[in-house]
Short mmCIF file of C-alpha atoms in Angstrom, two decimals:
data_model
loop_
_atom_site.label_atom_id
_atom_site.label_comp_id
_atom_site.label_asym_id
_atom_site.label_seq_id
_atom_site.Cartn_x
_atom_site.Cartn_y
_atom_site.Cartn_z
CA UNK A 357 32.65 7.52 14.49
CA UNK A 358 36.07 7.22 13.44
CA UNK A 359 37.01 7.90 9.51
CA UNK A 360 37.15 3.61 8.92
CA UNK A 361 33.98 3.31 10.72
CA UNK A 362 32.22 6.03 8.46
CA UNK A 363 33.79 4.22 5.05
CA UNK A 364 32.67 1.00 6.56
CA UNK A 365 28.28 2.49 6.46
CA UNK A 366 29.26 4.11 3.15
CA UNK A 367 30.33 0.21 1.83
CA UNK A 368 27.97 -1.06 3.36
CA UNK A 369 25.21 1.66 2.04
CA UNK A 370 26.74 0.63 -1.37
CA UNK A 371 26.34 -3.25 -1.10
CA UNK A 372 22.69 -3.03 -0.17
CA UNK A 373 22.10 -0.42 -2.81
CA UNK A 374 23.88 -2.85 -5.17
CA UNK A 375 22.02 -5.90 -4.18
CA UNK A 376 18.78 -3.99 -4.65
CA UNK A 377 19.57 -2.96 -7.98
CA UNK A 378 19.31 -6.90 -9.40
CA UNK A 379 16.48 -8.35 -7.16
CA UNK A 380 12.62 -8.40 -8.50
CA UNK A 381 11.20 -7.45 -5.45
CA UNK A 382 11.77 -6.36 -1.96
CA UNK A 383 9.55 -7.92 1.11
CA UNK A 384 9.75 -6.06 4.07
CA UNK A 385 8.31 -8.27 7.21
CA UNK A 386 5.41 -6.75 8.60
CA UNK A 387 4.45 -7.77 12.37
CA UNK A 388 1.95 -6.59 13.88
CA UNK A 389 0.65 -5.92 10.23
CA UNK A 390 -1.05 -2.47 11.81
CA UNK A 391 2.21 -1.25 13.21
CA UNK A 392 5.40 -2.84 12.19
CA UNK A 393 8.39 -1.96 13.40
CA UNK A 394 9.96 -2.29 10.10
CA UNK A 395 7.99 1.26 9.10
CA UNK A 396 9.78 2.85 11.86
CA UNK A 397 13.56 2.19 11.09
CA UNK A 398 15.04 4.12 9.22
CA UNK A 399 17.69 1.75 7.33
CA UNK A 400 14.19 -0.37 6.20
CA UNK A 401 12.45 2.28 4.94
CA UNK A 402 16.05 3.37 3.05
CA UNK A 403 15.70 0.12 1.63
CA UNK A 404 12.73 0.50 0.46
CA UNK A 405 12.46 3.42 -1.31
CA UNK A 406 15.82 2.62 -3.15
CA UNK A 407 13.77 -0.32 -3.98
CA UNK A 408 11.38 2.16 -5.82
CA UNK A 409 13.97 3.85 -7.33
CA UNK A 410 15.49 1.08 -8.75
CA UNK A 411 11.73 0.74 -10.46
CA UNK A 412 11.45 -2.82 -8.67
CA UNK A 413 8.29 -4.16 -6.99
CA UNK A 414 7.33 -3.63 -2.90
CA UNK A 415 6.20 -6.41 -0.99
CA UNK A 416 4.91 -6.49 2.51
CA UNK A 417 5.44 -9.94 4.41
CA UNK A 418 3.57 -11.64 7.24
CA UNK A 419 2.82 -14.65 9.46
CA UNK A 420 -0.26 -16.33 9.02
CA UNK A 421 -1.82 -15.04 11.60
CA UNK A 422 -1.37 -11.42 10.77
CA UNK A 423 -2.46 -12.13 6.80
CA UNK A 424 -5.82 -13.60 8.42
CA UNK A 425 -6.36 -9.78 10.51
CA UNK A 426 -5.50 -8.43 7.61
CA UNK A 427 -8.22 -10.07 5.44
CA UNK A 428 -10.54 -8.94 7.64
CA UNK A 429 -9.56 -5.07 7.69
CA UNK A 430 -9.72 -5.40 3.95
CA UNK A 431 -13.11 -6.70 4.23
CA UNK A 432 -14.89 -4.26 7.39
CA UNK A 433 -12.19 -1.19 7.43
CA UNK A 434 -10.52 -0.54 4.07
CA UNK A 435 -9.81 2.77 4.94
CA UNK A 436 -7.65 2.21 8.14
CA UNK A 437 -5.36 0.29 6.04
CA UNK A 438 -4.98 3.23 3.58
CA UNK A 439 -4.64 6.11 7.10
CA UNK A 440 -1.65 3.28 8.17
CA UNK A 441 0.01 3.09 5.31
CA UNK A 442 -0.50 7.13 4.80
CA UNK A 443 1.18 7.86 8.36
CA UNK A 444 4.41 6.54 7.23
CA UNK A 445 7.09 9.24 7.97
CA UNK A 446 10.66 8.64 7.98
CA UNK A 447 11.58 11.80 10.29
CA UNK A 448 10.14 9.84 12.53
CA UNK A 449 12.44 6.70 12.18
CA UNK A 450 14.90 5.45 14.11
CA UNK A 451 18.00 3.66 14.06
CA UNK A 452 20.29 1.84 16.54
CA UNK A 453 23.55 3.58 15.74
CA UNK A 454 23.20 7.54 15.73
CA UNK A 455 25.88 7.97 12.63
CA UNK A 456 24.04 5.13 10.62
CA UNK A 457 20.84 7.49 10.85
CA UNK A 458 22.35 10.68 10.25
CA UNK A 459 24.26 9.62 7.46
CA UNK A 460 20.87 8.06 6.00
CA UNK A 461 19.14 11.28 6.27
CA UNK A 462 22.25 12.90 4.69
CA UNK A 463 21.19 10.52 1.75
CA UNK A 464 17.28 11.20 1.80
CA UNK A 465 18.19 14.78 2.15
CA UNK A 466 20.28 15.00 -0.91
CA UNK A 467 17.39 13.10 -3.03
CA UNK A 468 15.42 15.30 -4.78
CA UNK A 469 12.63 16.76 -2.79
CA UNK A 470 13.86 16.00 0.58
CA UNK A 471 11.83 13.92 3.40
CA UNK A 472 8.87 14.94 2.01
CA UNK A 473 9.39 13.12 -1.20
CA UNK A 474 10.80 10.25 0.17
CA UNK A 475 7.46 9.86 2.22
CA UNK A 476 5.70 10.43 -0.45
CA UNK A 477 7.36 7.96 -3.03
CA UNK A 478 7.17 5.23 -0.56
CA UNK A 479 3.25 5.86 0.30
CA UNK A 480 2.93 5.51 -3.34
CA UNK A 481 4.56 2.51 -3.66
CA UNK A 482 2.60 1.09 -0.69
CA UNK A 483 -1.05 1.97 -1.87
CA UNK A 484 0.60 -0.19 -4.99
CA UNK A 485 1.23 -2.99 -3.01
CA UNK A 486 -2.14 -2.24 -1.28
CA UNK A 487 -3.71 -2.59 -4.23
CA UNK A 488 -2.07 -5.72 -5.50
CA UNK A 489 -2.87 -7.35 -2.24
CA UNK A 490 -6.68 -6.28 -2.28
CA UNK A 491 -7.21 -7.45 -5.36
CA UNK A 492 -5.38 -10.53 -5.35
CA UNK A 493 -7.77 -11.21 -1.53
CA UNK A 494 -11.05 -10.28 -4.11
CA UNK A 495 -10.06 -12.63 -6.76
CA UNK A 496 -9.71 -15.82 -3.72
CA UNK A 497 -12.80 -14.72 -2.19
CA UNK A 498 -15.09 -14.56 -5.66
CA UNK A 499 -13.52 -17.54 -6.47
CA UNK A 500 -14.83 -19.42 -3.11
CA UNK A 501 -17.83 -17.68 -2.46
CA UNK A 502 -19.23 -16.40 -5.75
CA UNK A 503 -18.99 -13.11 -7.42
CA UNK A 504 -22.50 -12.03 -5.77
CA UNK A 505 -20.84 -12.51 -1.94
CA UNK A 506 -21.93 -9.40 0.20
CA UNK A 507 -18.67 -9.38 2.00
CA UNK A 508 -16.62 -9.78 -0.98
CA UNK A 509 -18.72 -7.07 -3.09
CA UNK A 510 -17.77 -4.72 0.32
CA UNK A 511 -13.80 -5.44 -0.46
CA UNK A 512 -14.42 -4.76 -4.24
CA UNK A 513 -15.93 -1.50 -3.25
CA UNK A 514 -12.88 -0.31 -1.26
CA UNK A 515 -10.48 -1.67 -4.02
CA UNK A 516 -12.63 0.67 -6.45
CA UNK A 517 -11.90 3.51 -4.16
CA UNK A 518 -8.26 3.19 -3.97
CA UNK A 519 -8.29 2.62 -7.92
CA UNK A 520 -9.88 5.65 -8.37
CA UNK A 521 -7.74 7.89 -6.16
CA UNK A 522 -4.64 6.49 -8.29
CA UNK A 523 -6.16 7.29 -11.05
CA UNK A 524 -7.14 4.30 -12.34
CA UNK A 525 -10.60 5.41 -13.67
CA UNK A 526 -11.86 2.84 -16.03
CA UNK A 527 -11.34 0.01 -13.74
CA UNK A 528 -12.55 1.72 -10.85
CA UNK A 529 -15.73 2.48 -12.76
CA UNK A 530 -15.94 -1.09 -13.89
CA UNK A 531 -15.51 -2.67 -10.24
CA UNK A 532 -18.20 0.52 -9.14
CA UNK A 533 -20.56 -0.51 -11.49
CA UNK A 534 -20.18 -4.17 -10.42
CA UNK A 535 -20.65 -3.35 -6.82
CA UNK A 536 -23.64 -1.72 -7.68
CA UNK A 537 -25.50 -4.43 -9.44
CA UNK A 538 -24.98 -7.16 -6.61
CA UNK A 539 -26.20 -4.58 -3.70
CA UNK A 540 -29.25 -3.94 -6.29
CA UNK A 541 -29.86 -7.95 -6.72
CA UNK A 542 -29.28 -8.87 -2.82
CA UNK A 543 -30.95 -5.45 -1.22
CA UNK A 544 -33.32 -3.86 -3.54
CA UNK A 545 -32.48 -0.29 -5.12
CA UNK A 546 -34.09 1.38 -1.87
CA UNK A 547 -31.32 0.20 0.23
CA UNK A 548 -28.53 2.91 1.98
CA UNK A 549 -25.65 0.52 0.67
CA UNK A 550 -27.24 0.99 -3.34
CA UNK A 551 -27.16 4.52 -2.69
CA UNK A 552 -23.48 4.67 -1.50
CA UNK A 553 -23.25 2.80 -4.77
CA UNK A 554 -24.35 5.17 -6.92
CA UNK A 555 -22.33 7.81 -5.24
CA UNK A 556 -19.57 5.85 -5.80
CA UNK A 557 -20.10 5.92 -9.45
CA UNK A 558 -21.47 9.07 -9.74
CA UNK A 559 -17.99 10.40 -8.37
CA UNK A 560 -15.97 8.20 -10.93
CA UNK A 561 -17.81 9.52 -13.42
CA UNK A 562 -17.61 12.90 -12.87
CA UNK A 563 -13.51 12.30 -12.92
CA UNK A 564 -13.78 11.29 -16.02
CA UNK A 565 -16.18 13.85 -17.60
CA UNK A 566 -18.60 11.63 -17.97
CA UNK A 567 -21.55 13.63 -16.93
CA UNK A 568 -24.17 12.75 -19.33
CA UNK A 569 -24.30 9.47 -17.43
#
């Protein structure tokens, strides 16, 4: 690049940066939900961790159509949502100019912990917006179904899960304990789903030293 082409990214690194600092809330577009090309360019995922740092909320955007496959992943296969979201890996990014991508990497480089960190800040701030989304798709489907709905008990299960792994104990345990007494009222206590239940609590439990109970 020539020297006015270089100050140009650096501006323009500096605009973004500075429009980023006064917004809520960044929504990166997510299509297909599963694989978006967003999490493979490397300017978006710049974006979005300076996002983070800014301390300003995550969102992830879609068309209807992808929000209703979504739903349904929530519901049968909670945990490929969380293995999607963990792949993320900006080293593996890409970007249409060659300077604009090594001069990003310059910038995640100099950040404190390298690539590595950078992944792992923005998986962090994902599994938040993972979790905001789950339980914000529990709360819609208790309210239309019921609170004793087997598929929505399923979802609250999984949202207890990824509570617990970021170390949100007490409501995990709450939401486990909840999970367990539908599955108890709508199977009986001898069926294999109770029993996953009780693991499930047993396990939250145990995090929190609570192993009297």
């Amino acid at each position: 690049h020539t020297p006015e082409a270089v100050a140009y990214n650096k501006a323009d690194v500096g605009a973004f940066e500075t429009v980023l600092a006064v917004v809520s809330e960044t929504w990166l577009w997510c299509k297909p939900w599963h694989d978006p090309a967003t999490f493979g360019r490397v300017w978006c995922l710049f974006e979005a961790l300076k996002t983070v740092d800014f301390g300003k909320k995550l969102r992830l955007v879609m068309a209807a159509e992808e929000k209703a496959a979504l739903h349904v992943t929530l519901v049968e296969r909670f945990d490929d949502i969380l293995g999607i979201i963990s792949s993320v890996d900006v080293a593996k990014a890409s970007a249409t100019n060659p300077g604009d991508k090594a001069m990003i990497f310059g910038r995640i480089d100099a950040r404190e912990g390298g690539v590595a960190q950078f992944n792992a800040d923005l998986i962090a701030a994902l599994r938040d917006w993972l979790l905001d989304a789950a339980r914000a798709e529990l709360d819609a489907m208790v309210s239309e179904r019921g609170d004793d709905d087997l598929d929505a008990n399923t979802l609250r299960n999984g949202v207890a899960m990824l509570l617990k792994n970021l170390g949100h104990y007490g409501e995990a345990e709450r939401l486990h304990r909840d999970a367990l007494a539908v599955r108890k009222s709508a199977l009986g206590d001898k069926d294999p789903a109770v029993a996953l239940s009780l693991g499930n609590l047993a396990g939250v439990l145990r995090d929190q030293g609570k192993l009297a109970e």
